[in-house]
Coordinates of C-alpha atoms in Angstrom, one line a residue:
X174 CA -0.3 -15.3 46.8
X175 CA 0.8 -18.6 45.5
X176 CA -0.5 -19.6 42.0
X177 CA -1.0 -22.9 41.2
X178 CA 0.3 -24.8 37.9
X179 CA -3.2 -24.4 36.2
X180 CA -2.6 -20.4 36.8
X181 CA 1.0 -20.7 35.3
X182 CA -0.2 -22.5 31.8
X183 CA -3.1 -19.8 31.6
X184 CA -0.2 -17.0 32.0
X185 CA 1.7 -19.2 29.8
X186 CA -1.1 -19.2 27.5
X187 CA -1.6 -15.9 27.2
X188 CA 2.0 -15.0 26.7
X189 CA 2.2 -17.1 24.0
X190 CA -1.1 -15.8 22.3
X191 CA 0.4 -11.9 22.9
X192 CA 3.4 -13.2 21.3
X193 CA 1.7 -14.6 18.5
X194 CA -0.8 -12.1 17.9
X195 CA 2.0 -9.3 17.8
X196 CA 4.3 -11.2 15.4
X197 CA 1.6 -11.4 13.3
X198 CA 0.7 -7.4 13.4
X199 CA 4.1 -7.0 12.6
X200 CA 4.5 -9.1 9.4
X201 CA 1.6 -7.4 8.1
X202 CA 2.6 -4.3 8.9
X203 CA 5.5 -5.4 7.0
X204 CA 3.7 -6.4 4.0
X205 CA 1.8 -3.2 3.8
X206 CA 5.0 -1.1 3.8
X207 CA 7.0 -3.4 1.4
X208 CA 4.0 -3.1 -0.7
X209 CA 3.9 0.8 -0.3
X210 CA 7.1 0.8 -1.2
X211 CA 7.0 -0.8 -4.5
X212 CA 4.3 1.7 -5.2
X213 CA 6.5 4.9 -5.0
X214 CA 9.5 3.2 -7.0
X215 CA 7.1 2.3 -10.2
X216 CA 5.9 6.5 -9.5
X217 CA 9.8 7.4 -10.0
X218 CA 9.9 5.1 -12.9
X219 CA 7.1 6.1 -14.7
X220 CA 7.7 10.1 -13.9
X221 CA 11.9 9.1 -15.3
X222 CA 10.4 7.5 -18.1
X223 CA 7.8 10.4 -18.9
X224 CA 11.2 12.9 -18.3
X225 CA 13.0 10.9 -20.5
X226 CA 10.1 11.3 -23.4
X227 CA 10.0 15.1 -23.0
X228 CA 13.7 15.5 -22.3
X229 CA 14.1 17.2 -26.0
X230 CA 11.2 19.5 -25.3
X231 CA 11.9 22.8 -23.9
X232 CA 9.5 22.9 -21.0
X233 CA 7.7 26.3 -19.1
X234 CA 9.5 27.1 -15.9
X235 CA 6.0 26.6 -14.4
X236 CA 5.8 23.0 -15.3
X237 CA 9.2 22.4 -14.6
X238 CA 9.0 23.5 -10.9
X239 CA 5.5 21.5 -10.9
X240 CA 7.8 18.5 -12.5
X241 CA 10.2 18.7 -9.6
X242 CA 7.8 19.2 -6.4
X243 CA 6.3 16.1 -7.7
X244 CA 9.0 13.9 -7.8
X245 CA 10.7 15.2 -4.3
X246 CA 7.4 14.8 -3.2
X247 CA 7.3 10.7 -4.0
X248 CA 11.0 10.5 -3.3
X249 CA 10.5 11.7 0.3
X250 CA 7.5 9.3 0.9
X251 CA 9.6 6.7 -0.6
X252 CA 12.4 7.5 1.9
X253 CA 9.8 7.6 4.9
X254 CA 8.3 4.3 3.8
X255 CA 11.6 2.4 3.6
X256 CA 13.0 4.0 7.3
X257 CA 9.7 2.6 8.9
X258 CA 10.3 -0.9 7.2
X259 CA 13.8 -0.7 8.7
X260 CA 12.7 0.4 11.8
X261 CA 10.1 -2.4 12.1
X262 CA 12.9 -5.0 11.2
X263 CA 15.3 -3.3 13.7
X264 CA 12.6 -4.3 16.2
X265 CA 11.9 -8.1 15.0
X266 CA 15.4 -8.2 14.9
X267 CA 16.0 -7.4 18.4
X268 CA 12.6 -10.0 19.7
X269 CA 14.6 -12.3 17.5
X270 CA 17.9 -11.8 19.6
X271 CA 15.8 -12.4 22.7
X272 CA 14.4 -15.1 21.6
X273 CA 17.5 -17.2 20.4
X274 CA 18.8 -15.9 24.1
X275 CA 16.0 -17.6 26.0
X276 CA 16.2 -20.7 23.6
X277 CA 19.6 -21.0 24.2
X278 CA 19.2 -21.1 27.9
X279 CA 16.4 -23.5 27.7
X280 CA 18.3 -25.6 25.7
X281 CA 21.3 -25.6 28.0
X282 CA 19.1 -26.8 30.9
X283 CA 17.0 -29.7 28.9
X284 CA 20.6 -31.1 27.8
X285 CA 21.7 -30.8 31.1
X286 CA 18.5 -33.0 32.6
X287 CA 18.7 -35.1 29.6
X288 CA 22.4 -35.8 30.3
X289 CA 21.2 -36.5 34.2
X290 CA 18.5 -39.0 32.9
X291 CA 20.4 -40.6 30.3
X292 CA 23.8 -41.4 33.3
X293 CA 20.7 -42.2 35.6
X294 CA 19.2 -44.8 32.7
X295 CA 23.0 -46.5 32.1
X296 CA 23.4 -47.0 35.4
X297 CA 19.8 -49.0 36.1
X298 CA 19.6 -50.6 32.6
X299 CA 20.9 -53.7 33.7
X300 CA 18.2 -56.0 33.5
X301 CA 18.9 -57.6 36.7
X302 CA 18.7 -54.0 38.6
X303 CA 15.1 -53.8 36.9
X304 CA 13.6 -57.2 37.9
X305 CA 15.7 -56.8 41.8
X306 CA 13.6 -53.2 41.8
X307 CA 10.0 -55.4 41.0
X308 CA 10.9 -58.1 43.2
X309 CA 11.7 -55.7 46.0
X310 CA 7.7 -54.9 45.8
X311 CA 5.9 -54.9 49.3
X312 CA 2.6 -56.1 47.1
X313 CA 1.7 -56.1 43.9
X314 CA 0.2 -52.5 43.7
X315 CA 3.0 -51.7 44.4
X316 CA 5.0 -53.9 41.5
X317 CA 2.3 -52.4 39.4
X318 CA 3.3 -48.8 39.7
X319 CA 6.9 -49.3 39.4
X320 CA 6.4 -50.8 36.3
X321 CA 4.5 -47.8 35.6
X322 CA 6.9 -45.6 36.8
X323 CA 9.9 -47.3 34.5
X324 CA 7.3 -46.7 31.4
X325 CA 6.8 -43.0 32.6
X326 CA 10.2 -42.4 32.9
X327 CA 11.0 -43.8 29.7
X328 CA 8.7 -42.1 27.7
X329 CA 9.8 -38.5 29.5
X330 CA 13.2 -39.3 28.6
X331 CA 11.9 -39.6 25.0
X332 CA 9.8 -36.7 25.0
X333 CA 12.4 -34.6 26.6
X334 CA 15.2 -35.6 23.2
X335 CA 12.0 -34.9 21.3
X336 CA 11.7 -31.5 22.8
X337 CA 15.1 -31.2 22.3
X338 CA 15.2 -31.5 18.9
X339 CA 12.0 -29.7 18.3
X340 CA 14.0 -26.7 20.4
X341 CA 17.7 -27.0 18.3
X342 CA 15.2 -26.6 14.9
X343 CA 13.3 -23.4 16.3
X344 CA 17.0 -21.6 17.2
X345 CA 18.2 -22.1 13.8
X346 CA 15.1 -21.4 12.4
X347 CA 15.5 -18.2 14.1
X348 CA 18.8 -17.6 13.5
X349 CA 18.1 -18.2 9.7
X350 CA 15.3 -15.7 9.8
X351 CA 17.6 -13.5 11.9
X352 CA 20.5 -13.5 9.3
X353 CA 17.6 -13.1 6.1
X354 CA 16.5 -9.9 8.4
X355 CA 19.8 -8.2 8.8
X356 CA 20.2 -8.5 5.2
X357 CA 17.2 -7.0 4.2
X358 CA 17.8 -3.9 6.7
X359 CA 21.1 -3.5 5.0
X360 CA 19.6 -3.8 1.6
X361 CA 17.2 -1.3 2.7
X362 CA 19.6 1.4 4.4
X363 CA 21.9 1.3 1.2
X364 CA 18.9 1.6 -0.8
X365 CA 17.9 4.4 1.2
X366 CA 20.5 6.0 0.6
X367 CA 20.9 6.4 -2.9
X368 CA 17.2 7.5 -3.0
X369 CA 18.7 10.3 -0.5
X370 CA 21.4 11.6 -2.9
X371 CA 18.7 11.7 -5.7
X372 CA 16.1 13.7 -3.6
X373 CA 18.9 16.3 -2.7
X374 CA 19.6 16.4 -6.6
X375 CA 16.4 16.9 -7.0
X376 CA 16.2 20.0 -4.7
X377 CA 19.1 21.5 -5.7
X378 CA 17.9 21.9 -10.0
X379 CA 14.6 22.9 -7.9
X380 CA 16.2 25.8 -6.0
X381 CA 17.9 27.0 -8.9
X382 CA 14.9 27.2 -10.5
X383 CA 12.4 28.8 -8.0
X384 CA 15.4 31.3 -7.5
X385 CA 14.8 32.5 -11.7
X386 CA 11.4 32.4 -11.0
X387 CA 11.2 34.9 -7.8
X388 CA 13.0 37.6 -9.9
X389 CA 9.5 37.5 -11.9
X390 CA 7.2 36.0 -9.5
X391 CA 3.8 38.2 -10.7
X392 CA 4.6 36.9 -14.0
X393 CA 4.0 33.1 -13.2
X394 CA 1.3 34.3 -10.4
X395 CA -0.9 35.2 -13.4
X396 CA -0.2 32.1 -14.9
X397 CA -1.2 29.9 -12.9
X398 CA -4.5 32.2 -12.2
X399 CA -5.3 32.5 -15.9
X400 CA -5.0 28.1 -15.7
X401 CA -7.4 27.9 -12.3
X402 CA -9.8 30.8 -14.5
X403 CA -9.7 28.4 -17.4
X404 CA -10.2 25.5 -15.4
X405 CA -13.4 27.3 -13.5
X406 CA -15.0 28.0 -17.5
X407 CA -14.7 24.4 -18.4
X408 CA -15.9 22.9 -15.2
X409 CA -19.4 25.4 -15.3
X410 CA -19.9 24.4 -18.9
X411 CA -19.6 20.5 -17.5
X412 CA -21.8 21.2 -14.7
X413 CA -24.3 22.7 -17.1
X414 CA -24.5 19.6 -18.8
X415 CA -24.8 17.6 -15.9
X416 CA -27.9 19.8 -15.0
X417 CA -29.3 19.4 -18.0
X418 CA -28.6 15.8 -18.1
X419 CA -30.4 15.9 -14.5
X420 CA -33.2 17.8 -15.6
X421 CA -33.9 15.6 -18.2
X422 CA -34.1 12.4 -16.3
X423 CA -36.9 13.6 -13.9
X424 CA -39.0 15.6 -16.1
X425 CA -38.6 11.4 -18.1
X426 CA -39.4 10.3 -14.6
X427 CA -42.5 12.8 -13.9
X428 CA -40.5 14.5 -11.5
X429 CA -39.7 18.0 -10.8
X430 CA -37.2 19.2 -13.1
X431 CA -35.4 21.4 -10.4
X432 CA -34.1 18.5 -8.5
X433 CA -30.3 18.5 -8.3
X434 CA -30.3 14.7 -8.1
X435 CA -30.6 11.8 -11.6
X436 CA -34.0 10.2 -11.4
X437 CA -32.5 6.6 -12.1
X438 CA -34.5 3.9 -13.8
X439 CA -34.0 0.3 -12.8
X440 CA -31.0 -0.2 -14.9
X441 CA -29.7 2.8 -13.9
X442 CA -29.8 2.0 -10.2
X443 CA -28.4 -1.3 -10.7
X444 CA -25.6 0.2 -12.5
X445 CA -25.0 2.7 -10.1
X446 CA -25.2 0.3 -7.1
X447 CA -22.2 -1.8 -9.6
X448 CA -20.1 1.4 -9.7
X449 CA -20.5 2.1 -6.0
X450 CA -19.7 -1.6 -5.4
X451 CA -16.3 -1.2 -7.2
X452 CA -15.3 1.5 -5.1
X453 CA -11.3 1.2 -4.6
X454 CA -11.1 -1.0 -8.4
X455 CA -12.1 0.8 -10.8
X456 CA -9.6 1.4 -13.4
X457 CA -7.1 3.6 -14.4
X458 CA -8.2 6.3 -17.1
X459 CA -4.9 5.5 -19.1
X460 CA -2.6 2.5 -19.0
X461 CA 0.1 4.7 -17.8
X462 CA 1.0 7.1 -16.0
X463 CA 0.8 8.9 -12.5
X464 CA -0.7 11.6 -10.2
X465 CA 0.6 15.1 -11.0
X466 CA -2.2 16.8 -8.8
X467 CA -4.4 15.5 -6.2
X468 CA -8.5 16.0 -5.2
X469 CA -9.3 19.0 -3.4
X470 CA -8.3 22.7 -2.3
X471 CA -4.2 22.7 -1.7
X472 CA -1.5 25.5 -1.8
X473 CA 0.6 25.7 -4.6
X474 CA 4.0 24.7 -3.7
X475 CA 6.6 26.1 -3.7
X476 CA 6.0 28.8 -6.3
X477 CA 3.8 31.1 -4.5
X478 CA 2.3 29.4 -1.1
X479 CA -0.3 32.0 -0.6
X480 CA -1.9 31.2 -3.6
X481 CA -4.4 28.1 -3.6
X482 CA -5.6 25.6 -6.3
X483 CA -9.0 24.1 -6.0
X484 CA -9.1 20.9 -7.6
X485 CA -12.1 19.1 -8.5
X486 CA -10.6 16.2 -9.9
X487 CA -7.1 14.7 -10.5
X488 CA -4.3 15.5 -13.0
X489 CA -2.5 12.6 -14.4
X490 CA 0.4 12.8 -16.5
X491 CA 0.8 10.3 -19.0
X492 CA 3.0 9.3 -22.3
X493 CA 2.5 11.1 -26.0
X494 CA -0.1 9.3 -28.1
X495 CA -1.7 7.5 -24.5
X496 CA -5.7 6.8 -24.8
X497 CA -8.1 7.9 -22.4
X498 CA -10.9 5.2 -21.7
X499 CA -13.6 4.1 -19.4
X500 CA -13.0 3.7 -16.3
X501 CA -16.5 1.4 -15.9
X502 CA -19.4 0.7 -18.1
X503 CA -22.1 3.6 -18.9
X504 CA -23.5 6.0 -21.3
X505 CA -21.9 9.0 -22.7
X506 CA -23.8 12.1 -22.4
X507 CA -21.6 14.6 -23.3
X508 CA -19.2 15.8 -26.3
X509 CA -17.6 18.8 -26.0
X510 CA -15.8 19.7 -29.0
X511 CA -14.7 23.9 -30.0
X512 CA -12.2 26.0 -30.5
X513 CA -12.2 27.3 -27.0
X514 CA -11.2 24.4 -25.1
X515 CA -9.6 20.8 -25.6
X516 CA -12.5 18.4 -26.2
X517 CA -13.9 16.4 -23.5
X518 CA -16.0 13.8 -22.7
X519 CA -18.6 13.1 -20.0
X520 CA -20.0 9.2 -18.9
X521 CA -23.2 8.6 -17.2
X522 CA -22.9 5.1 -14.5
X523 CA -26.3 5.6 -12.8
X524 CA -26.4 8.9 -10.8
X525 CA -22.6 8.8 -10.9
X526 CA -20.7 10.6 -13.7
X527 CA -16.6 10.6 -14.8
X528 CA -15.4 13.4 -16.5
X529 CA -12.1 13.1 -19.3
X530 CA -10.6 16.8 -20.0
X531 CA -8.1 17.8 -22.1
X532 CA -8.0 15.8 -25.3
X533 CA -7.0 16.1 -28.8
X534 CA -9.0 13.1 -30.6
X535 CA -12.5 11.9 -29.3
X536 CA -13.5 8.4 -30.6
X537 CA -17.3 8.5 -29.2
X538 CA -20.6 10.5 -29.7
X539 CA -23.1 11.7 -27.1
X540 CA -25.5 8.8 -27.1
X541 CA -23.0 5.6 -26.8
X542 CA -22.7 3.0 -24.6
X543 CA -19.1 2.5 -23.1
X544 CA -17.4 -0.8 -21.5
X545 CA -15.1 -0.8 -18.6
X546 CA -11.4 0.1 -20.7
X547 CA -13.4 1.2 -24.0
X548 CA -11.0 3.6 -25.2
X549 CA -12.7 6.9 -25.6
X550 CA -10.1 9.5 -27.1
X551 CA -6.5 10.6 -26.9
X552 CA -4.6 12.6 -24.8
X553 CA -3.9 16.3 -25.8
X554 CA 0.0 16.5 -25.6
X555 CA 0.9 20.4 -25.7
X556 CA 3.5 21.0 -28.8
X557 CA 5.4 23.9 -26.2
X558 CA 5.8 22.4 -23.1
X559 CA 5.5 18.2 -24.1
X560 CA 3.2 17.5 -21.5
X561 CA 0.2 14.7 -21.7
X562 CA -2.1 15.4 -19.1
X563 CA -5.2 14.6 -18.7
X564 CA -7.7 15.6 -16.3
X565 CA -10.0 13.6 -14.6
X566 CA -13.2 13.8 -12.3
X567 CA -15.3 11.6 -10.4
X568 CA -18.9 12.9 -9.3
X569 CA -22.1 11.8 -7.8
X570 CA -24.7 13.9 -9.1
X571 CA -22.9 17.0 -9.2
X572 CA -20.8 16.5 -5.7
X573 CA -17.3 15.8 -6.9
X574 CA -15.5 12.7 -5.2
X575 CA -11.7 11.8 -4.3
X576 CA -10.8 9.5 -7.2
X577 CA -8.1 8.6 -5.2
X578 CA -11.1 6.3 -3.1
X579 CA -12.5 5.0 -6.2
X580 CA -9.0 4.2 -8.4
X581 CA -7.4 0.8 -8.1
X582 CA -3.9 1.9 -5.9
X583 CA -4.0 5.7 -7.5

C-alpha cells in the first residue's frame, strides 16, 4: 500500500507526540527519584546526628540491633533509589546518542541541498539570466509563475539555512544535555558507592552483635515480649478512654451510648472533614527526627524472626529535650499521668483522634483546645539506654490508621 504525504505527517505526528510524551514520563520519573533520594540522605543525617547525641550513653543490645536494622534498612533503599536514577539516565543517555546520530545525518544532507541551492543561485543570479528566463515566457501566465517560482525558491532556500540553524542549536543542545547527563551518572555511581562501603560497615558491627545476642537469645525474646505486653496495657487503657469519650458524645447527642462511633456536632464534623482534607500534610509530631518503627503487624528483624510486633502506631526517634505537639487543631480529652506508665496525651479532631506516648513533661490538661504545632509535652528520654522516642497514633473512632498516609513525607 502506498501512503500518501498526509499519511506520513500523521505517522510523523504521532512519533513526535510518543517521543514527547515519553521524555516527559521520564523527567518526572526523574524528579520523583531525585526527590526520594534526598529523603533517605536527611534519614542518615538525622539517625548520625541522633548517634552522635547518644554516642556517650551505653545503649541495650536490643536497641542497638534495632539502631542498626534501621539504618541498613534506609541505606539500602537509598542505594536502590540512586541505581534506578542511574539506570533511567543510562537510558536518556543512550535516546540522547540516537538522537545526536539522526541529527547529525539530517544535518549532513540539508548542508548538502543547501550547498546544491546556493551553486544553483550563483550561477543564475545574474540579473540578465533572470529577466532572459521572463522574457523567454510563452504568455504571461506563464511570466507570472516564474516569477513565482524565483520567490518560492528563494524563500525555501531561506527556510532551509533557517532550519539549518534551528537543527546545529538542537545538536548542541543535546550534546550539552548529554555531557550534564554523564556527569550526573558518574556523580551518582561514585556516590553510590560510598553509601555501599557504609551499609557493609553497618552489617558487619550488626553481625557482631546479633552473634552476642544468639548466645542468650530467650533472654532478649522476653524483652521484647515484656515491651509488646506493656505496649498492649497502655493501648487498652487509651482505648478505654476513647470509649468513654464515645459514649459520652451520643448519650450528649440522644443517641445510644453503645455505639462504637463519636456523635459529632456541627463543629465537630467540620473539623473532622478539615483533618480528613489534610490527609498527606499534617505535620510532624516533633520538629525532628525519623521513623524507628512503622504501622502495622511486622517480624522483628533480625533478632528473632518468628517473633512478630503488632504496631498500632509509629515510633519516632527524636533528639533529648524535643517537644511533642499537635499535629492539627482539636480538643484534648485525655491526660494520663501515674506511676505505671510514661504520661500521655490524647486529641480529639472530630471523630478522629492522635495519640502522643511516652513522655516525661505534659504541658496541657483534659479539656484544652490545641492549634496545629501547639506544643503539648516533652519527650521521655530513657537515662539507661539515651533513647527519645516517642510514640504516636492516628485513629478514626477507634480503627487505627497508617500515619504514614496522613504525615507530610513521613
Amino acid at each position: 500500500m502506498i501512503l500518501g504525504k498526509s499519511s506520513y505527517k500523521i505517522i510523523f505526528l504521532l512519533g513526535f507526540l510518543l517521543c514527547s510524551s515519553l521524555s516527559f514520563s521520564q523527567n518526572n520519573k526523574q524528579k520523583e527519584l531525585e526527590t526520594r533520594r534526598q529523603e533517605l540522605r536527611r534519614e542518615i543525617q538525622k539517625i548520625n546526628e541522633l548517634r552522635t547525641e547518644n554516642k556517650t550513653i551505653a545503649k541495650s543490645k536490643l536497641s542497638l540491633i534495632e539502631d542498626f536494622n534501621h539504618k541498613i534498612s534506609v541505606l539500602d533503599n537509598l542505594i536502590k533509589v540512586t541505581n534506578r536514577q542511574a539506570n533511567l539516565l543510562t537510558r536518556e543517555i543512550n535516546t540522547n546518542q540516537s538522537k545526536i546520530t539522526s541529527l547529525r545525518d539530517e544535518l549532513k544532507q540539508l548542508k548538502a541541498e543547501y550547498a546544491a541551492m546556493i551553486v544553483k543561485s550563483y550561477k543564475s543570479k545574474n540579473q540578465q539570466s533572470r529577466i532572459m528566463f521572463l522574457l523567454s515566457s510563452n504568455n504571461f501566465k506563464q511570466a507570472y509563475k516564474r516569477v513565482q517560482y524565483m520567490q518560492q525558491y528563494a524563500d525555501h532556500q531561506k527556510k532551509q539555512g533557517e532550519t539549518i540553524k534551528a537543527k546545529t542549536k538542537e545538536l548542541q543542545d543535546i550534546n550539552t544535555n548529554l555531557l550534564k547527563q554523564k556527569e550526573e551518572k558518574n556523580n551518582l555511581i561514585a556516590e553510590n558507592k560510598v553509601t555501599q562501603k557504609s551499609l557493609e560497615s553497618e552489617r558487619k558491627q550488626q553481625q557482631a552483635l546479633m552473634k552476642e545476642i544468639q548466645s542468650n537469645i530467650s533472654r532478649y525474646a522476653n524483652q521484647i515480649k515484656d515491651k509488646e505486653k506493656e505496649a498492649r496495657r497502655i493501648d487498652a487503657e487509651i482505648n478505654k478512654i476513647i470509649r468513654a469519650a464515645i459514649a459520652k458524645s451520643n448519650k450528649k447527642a440522644g443517641k445510644s451510648s453503645s455505639s462504637k462511633t463519636f456523635a459529632l456536632t456541627p463543629e465537630g464534623l467540620a473539623l473532622a472533614k478539615n483533618f480528613e482534607a489534610n490527609r498527606g500534610k499534617l505535620v510532624w509530631p516533633v520538629s525532628k527526627g525519623v521513623v524507628q518503627m512503622g504501622y502495622g503487624k511486622q517480624p522483628h528483624p533480625p533478632v528473632i524472626k518468628s517473633l512478630t510486633i503488632n504496631s498500632n502506631g509509629v515510633r519516632i526517634a527524636t533528639e533529648k529535650g524535643a517537644k511533642a505537639r499537635a499535629v492539627f487543631n482539636g480538643e484534648v480529652i485525655g491526660v494520663v499521668a501515674n506511676k505505671n506508665v510514661n504520661p500521655f496525651v490524647i486529641i480529639q479532631h472530630g471523630n478522629y483522634i492522635t495519640y502522643y506516648k511516652n513522655l516525661s513533661k505534659i504541658y496541657v490538661k483534659a479539656g484544652d483546645k490545641v492549634t496545629t504545632k501547639q506544643d503539648i509535652g516533652e519527650v521521655f528520654t530513657n537515662p539507661s539506654t539515651g533513647e527519645t522516642i516517642l510514640s504516636f497514633v492516628i485513629s478514626k473512632d477507634t480503627d487505627t490508621q497508617n500515619p504514614s498516609s496522613w504525615i507530610y513525607k513521613m
